[in-house]
Structure formats: structure tokens, C-alpha cells
PDB file of N, CA and C in Angstrom:
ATOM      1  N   UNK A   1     -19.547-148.604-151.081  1.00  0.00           N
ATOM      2  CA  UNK A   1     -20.971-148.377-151.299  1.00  0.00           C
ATOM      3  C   UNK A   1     -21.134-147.459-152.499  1.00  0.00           C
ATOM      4  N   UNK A   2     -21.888-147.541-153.425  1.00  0.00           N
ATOM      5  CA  UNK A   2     -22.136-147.322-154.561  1.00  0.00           C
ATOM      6  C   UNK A   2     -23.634-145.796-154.292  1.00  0.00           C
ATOM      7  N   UNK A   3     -23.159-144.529-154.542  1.00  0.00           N
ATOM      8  CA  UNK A   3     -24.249-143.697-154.324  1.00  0.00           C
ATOM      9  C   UNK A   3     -24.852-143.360-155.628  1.00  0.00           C
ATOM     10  N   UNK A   4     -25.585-144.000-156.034  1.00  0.00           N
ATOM     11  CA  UNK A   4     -26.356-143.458-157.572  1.00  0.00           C
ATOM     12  C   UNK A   4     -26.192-141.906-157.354  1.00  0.00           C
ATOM     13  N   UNK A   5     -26.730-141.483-156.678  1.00  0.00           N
ATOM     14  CA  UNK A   5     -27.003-140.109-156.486  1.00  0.00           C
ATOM     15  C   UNK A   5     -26.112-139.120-156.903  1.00  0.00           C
ATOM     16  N   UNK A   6     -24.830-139.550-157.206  1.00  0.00           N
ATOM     17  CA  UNK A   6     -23.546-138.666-157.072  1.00  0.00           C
ATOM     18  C   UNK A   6     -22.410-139.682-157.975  1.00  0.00           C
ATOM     19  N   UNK A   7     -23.233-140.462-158.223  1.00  0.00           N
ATOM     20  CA  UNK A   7     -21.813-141.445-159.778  1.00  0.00           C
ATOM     21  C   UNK A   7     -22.425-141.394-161.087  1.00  0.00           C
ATOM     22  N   UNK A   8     -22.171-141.622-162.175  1.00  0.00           N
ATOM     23  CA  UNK A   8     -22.446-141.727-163.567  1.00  0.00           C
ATOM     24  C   UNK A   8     -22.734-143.428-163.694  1.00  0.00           C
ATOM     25  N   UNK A   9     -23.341-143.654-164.940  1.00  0.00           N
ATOM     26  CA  UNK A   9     -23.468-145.378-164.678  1.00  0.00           C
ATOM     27  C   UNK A   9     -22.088-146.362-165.163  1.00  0.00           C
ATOM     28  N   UNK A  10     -21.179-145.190-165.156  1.00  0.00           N
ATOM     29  CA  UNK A  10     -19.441-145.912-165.376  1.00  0.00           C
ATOM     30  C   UNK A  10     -18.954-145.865-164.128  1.00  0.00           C
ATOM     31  N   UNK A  11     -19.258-144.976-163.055  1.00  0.00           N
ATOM     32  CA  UNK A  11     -18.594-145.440-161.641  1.00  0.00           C
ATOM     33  C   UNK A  11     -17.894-143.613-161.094  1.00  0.00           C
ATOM     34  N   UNK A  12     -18.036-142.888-162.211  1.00  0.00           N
ATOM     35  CA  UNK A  12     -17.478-141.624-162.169  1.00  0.00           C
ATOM     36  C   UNK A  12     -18.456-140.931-161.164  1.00  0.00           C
ATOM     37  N   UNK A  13     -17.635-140.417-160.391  1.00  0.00           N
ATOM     38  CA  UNK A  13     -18.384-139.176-158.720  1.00  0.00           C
ATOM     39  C   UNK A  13     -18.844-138.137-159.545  1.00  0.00           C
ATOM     40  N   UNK A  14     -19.867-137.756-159.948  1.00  0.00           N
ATOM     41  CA  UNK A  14     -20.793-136.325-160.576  1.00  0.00           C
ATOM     42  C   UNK A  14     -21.554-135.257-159.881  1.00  0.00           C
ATOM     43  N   UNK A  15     -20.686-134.933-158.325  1.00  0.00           N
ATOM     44  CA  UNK A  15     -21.509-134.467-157.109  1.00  0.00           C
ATOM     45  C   UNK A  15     -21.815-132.859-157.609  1.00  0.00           C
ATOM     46  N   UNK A  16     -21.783-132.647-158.944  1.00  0.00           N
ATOM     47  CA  UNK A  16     -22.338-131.355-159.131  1.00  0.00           C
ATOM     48  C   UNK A  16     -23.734-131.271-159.911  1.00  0.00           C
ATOM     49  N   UNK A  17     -24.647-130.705-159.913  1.00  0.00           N
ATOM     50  CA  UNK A  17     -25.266-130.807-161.261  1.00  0.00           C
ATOM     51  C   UNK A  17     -25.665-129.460-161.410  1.00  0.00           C
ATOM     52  N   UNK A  18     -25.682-128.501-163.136  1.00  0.00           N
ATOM     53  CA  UNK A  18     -26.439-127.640-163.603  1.00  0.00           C
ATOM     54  C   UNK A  18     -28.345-127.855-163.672  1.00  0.00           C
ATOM     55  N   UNK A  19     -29.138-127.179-162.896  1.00  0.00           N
ATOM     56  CA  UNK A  19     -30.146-126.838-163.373  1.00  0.00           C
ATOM     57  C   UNK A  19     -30.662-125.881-163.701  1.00  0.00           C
ATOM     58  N   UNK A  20     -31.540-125.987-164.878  1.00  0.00           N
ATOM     59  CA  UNK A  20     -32.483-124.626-165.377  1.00  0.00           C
ATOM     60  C   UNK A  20     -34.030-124.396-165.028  1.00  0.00           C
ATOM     61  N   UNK A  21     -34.070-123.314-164.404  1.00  0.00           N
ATOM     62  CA  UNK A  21     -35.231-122.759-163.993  1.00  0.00           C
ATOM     63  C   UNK A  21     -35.677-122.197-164.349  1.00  0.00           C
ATOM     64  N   UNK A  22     -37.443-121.938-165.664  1.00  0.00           N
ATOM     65  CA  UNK A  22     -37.847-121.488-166.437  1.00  0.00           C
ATOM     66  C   UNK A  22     -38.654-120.644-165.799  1.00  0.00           C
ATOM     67  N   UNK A  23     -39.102-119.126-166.380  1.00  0.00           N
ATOM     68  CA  UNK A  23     -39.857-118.298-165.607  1.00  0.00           C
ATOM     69  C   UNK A  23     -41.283-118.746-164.886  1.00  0.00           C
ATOM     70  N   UNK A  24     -42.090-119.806-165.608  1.00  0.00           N
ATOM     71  CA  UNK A  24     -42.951-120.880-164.630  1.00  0.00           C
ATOM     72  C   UNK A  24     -42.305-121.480-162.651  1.00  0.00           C
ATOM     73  N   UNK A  25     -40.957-121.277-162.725  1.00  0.00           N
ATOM     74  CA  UNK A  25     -40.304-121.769-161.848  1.00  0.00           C
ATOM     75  C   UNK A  25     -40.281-123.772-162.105  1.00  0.00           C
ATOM     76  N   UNK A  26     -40.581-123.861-163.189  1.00  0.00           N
ATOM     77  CA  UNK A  26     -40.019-125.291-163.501  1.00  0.00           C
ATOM     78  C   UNK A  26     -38.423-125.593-163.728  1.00  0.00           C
ATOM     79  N   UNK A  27     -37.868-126.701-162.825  1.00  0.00           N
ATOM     80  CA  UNK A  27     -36.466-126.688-162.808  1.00  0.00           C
ATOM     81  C   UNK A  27     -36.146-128.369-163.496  1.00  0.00           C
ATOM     82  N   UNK A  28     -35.423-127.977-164.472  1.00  0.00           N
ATOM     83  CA  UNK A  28     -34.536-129.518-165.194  1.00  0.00           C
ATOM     84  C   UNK A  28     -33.546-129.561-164.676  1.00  0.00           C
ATOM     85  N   UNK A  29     -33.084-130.572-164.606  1.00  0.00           N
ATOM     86  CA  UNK A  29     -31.375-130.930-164.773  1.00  0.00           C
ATOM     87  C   UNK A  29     -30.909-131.349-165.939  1.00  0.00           C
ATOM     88  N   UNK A  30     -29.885-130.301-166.506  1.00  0.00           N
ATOM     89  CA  UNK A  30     -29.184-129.798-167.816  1.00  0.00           C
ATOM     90  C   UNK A  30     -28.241-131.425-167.778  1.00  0.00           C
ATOM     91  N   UNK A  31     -27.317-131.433-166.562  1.00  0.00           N
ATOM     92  CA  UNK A  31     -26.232-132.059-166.242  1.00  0.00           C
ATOM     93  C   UNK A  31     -25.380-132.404-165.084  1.00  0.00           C
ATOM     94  N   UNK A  32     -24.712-133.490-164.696  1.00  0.00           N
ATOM     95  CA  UNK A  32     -24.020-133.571-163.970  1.00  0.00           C
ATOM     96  C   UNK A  32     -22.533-133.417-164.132  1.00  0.00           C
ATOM     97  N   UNK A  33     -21.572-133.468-163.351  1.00  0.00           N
ATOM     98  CA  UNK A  33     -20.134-132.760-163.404  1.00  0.00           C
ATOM     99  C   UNK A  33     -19.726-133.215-161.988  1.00  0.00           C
ATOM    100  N   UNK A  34     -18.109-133.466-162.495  1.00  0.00           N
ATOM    101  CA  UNK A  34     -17.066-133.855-161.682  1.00  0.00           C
ATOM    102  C   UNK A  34     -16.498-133.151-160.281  1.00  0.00           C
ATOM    103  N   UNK A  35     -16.662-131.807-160.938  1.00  0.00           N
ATOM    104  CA  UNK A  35     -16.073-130.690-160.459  1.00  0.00           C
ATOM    105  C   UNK A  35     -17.580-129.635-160.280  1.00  0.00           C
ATOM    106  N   UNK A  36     -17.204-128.264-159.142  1.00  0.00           N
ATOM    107  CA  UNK A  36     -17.807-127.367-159.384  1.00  0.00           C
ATOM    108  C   UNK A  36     -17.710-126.398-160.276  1.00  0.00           C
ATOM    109  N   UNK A  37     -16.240-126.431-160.831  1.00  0.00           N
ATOM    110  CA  UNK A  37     -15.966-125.789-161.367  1.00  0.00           C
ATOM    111  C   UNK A  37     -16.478-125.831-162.864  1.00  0.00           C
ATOM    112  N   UNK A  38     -16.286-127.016-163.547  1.00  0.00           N
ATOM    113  CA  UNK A  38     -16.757-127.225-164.788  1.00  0.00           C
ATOM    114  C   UNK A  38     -18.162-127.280-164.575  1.00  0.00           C
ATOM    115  N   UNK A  39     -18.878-127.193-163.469  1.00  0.00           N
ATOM    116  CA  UNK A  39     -20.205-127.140-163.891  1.00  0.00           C
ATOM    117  C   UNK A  39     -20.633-126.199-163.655  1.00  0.00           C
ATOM    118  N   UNK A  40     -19.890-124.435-163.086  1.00  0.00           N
ATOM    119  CA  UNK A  40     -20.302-123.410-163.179  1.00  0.00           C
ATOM    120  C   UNK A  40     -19.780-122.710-164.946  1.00  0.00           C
ATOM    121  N   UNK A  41     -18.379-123.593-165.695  1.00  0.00           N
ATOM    122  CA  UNK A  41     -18.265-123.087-166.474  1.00  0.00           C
ATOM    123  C   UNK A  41     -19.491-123.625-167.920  1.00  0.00           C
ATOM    124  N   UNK A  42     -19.975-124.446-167.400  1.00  0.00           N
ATOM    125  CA  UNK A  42     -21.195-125.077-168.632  1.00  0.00           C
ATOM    126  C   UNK A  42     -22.230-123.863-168.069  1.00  0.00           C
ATOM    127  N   UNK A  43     -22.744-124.003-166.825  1.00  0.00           N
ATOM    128  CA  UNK A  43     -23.658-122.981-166.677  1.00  0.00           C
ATOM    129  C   UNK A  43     -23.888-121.627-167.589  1.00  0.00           C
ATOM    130  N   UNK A  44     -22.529-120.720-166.478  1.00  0.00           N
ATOM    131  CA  UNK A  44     -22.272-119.622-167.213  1.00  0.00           C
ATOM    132  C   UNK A  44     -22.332-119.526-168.872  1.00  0.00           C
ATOM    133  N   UNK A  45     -22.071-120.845-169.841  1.00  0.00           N
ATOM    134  CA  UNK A  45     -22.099-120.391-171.347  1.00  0.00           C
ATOM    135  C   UNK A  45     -23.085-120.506-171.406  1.00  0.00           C
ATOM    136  N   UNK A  46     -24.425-121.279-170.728  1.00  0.00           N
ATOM    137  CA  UNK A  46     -25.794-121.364-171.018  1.00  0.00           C
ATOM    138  C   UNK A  46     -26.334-120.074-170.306  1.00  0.00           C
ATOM    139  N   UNK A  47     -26.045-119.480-169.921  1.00  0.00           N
ATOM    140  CA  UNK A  47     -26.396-118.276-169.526  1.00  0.00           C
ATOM    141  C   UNK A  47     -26.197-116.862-170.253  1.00  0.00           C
ATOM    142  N   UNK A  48     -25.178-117.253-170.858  1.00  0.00           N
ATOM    143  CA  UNK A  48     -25.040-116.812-172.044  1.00  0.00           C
ATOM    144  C   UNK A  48     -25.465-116.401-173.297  1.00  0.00           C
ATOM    145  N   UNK A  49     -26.315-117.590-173.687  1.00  0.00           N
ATOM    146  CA  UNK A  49     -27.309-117.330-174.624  1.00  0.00           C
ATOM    147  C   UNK A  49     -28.602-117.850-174.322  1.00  0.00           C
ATOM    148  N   UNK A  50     -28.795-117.963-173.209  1.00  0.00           N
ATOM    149  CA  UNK A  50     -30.750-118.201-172.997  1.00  0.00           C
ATOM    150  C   UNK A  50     -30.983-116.956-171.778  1.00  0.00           C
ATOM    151  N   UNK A  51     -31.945-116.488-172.264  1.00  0.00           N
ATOM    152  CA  UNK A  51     -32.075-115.145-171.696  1.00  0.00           C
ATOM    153  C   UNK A  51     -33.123-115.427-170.408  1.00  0.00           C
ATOM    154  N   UNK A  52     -33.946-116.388-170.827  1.00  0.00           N
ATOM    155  CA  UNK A  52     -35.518-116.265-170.084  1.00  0.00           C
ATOM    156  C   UNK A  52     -35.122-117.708-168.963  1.00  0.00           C
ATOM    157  N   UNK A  53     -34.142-118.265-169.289  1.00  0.00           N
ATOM    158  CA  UNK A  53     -33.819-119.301-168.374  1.00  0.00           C
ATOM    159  C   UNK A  53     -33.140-118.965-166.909  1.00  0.00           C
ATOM    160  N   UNK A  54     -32.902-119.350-166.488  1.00  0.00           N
ATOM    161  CA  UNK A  54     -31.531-118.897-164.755  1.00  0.00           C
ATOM    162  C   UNK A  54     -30.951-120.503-164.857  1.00  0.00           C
ATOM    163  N   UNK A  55     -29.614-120.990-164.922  1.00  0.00           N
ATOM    164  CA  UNK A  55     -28.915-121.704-164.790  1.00  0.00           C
ATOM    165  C   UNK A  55     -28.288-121.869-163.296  1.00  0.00           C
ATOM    166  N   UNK A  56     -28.529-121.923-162.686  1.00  0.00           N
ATOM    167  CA  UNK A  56     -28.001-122.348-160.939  1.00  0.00           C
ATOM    168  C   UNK A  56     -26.897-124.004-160.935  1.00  0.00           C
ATOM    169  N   UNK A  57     -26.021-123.592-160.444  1.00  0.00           N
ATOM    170  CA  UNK A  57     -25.391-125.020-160.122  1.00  0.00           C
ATOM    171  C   UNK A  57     -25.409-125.332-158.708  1.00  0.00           C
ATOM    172  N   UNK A  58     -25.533-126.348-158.184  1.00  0.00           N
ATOM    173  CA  UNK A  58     -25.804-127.376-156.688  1.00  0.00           C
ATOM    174  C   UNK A  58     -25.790-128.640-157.027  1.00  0.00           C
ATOM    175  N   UNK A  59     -24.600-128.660-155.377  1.00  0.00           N
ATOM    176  CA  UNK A  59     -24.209-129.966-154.892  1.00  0.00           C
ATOM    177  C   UNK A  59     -25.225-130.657-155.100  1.00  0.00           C
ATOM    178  N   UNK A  60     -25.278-132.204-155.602  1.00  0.00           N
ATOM    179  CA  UNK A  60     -26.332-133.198-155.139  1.00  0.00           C
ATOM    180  C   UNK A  60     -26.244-133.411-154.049  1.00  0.00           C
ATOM    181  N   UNK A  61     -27.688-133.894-153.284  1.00  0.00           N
ATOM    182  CA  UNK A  61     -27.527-134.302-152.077  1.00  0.00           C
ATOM    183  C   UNK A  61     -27.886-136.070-152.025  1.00  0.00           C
ATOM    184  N   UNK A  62     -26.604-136.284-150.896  1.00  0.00           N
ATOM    185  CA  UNK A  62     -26.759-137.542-150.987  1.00  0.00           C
ATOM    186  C   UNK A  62     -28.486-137.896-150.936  1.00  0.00           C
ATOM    187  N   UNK A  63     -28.782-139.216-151.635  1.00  0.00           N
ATOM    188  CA  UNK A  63     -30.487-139.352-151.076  1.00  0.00           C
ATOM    189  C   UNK A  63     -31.044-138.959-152.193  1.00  0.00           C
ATOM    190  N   UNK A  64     -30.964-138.134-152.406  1.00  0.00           N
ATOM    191  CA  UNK A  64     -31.831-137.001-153.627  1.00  0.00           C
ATOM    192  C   UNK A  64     -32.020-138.155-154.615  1.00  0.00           C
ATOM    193  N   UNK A  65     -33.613-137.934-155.258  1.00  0.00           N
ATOM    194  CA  UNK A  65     -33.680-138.542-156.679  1.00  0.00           C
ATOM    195  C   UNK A  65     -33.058-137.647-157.630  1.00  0.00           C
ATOM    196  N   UNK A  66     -33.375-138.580-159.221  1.00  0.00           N
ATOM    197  CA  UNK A  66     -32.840-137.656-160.378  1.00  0.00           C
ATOM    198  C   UNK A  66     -33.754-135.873-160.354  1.00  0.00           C
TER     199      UNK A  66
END
């Protein structure tokens, strides 16, 4: 079974994603990721240099839209 929710459109599992939450409390999704790990280390460099943003990483949940 094929979970959009958590694959790339090549077939790759992306059960992480970075989002940014702007002081409005509006939240994007930056990106998805393989690992937690690489997607706390993208975070952390965007955290890095955007001051007024908060970068949070979380599991997708199965179900979840984009």
C-alpha cells in the first residue's frame, strides 16, 4: 500500500518533515526527510539564520494532508 503521506513521488519513505512557524503562528512545510535526524540537522541550520521564524521537526501522521 502506497502512503502519499509519508513517500516522495519516486517511492522514497519521507516520515519526517521540517516546519516553519512565523510569529503570526502561520506554519509551512520547509521539507520532508528520510530520517529524523537529517531533518533536525536542516532545521537547526535554518535556525540559524532566521531569527523571527521557529523551525520544529514532526513525524507525519499517517492520513495527514500536505
Amino acid at each position: 500500500m502506497r502512503g502519499s503521506d509519508t513517500m516522495s513521488e519516486s517511492g522514497a519513505v519521507l516520515p519526517w518533515q521540517v516546519i516553519r512557524q512565523d510569529d503570526g503562528g502561520n506554519r509551512y512545510r520547509v521539507g520532508r526527510y528520510a530520517t529524523q535526524a537529517e531533518a533536525q540537522k536542516v532545521a537547526d541550520g535554518l535556525d540559524d539564520r532566521h531569527h523571527h521564524q521557529v523551525y520544529r521537526v514532526e513525524r507525519v501522521r499517517q492520513g495527514a494532508g500536505p
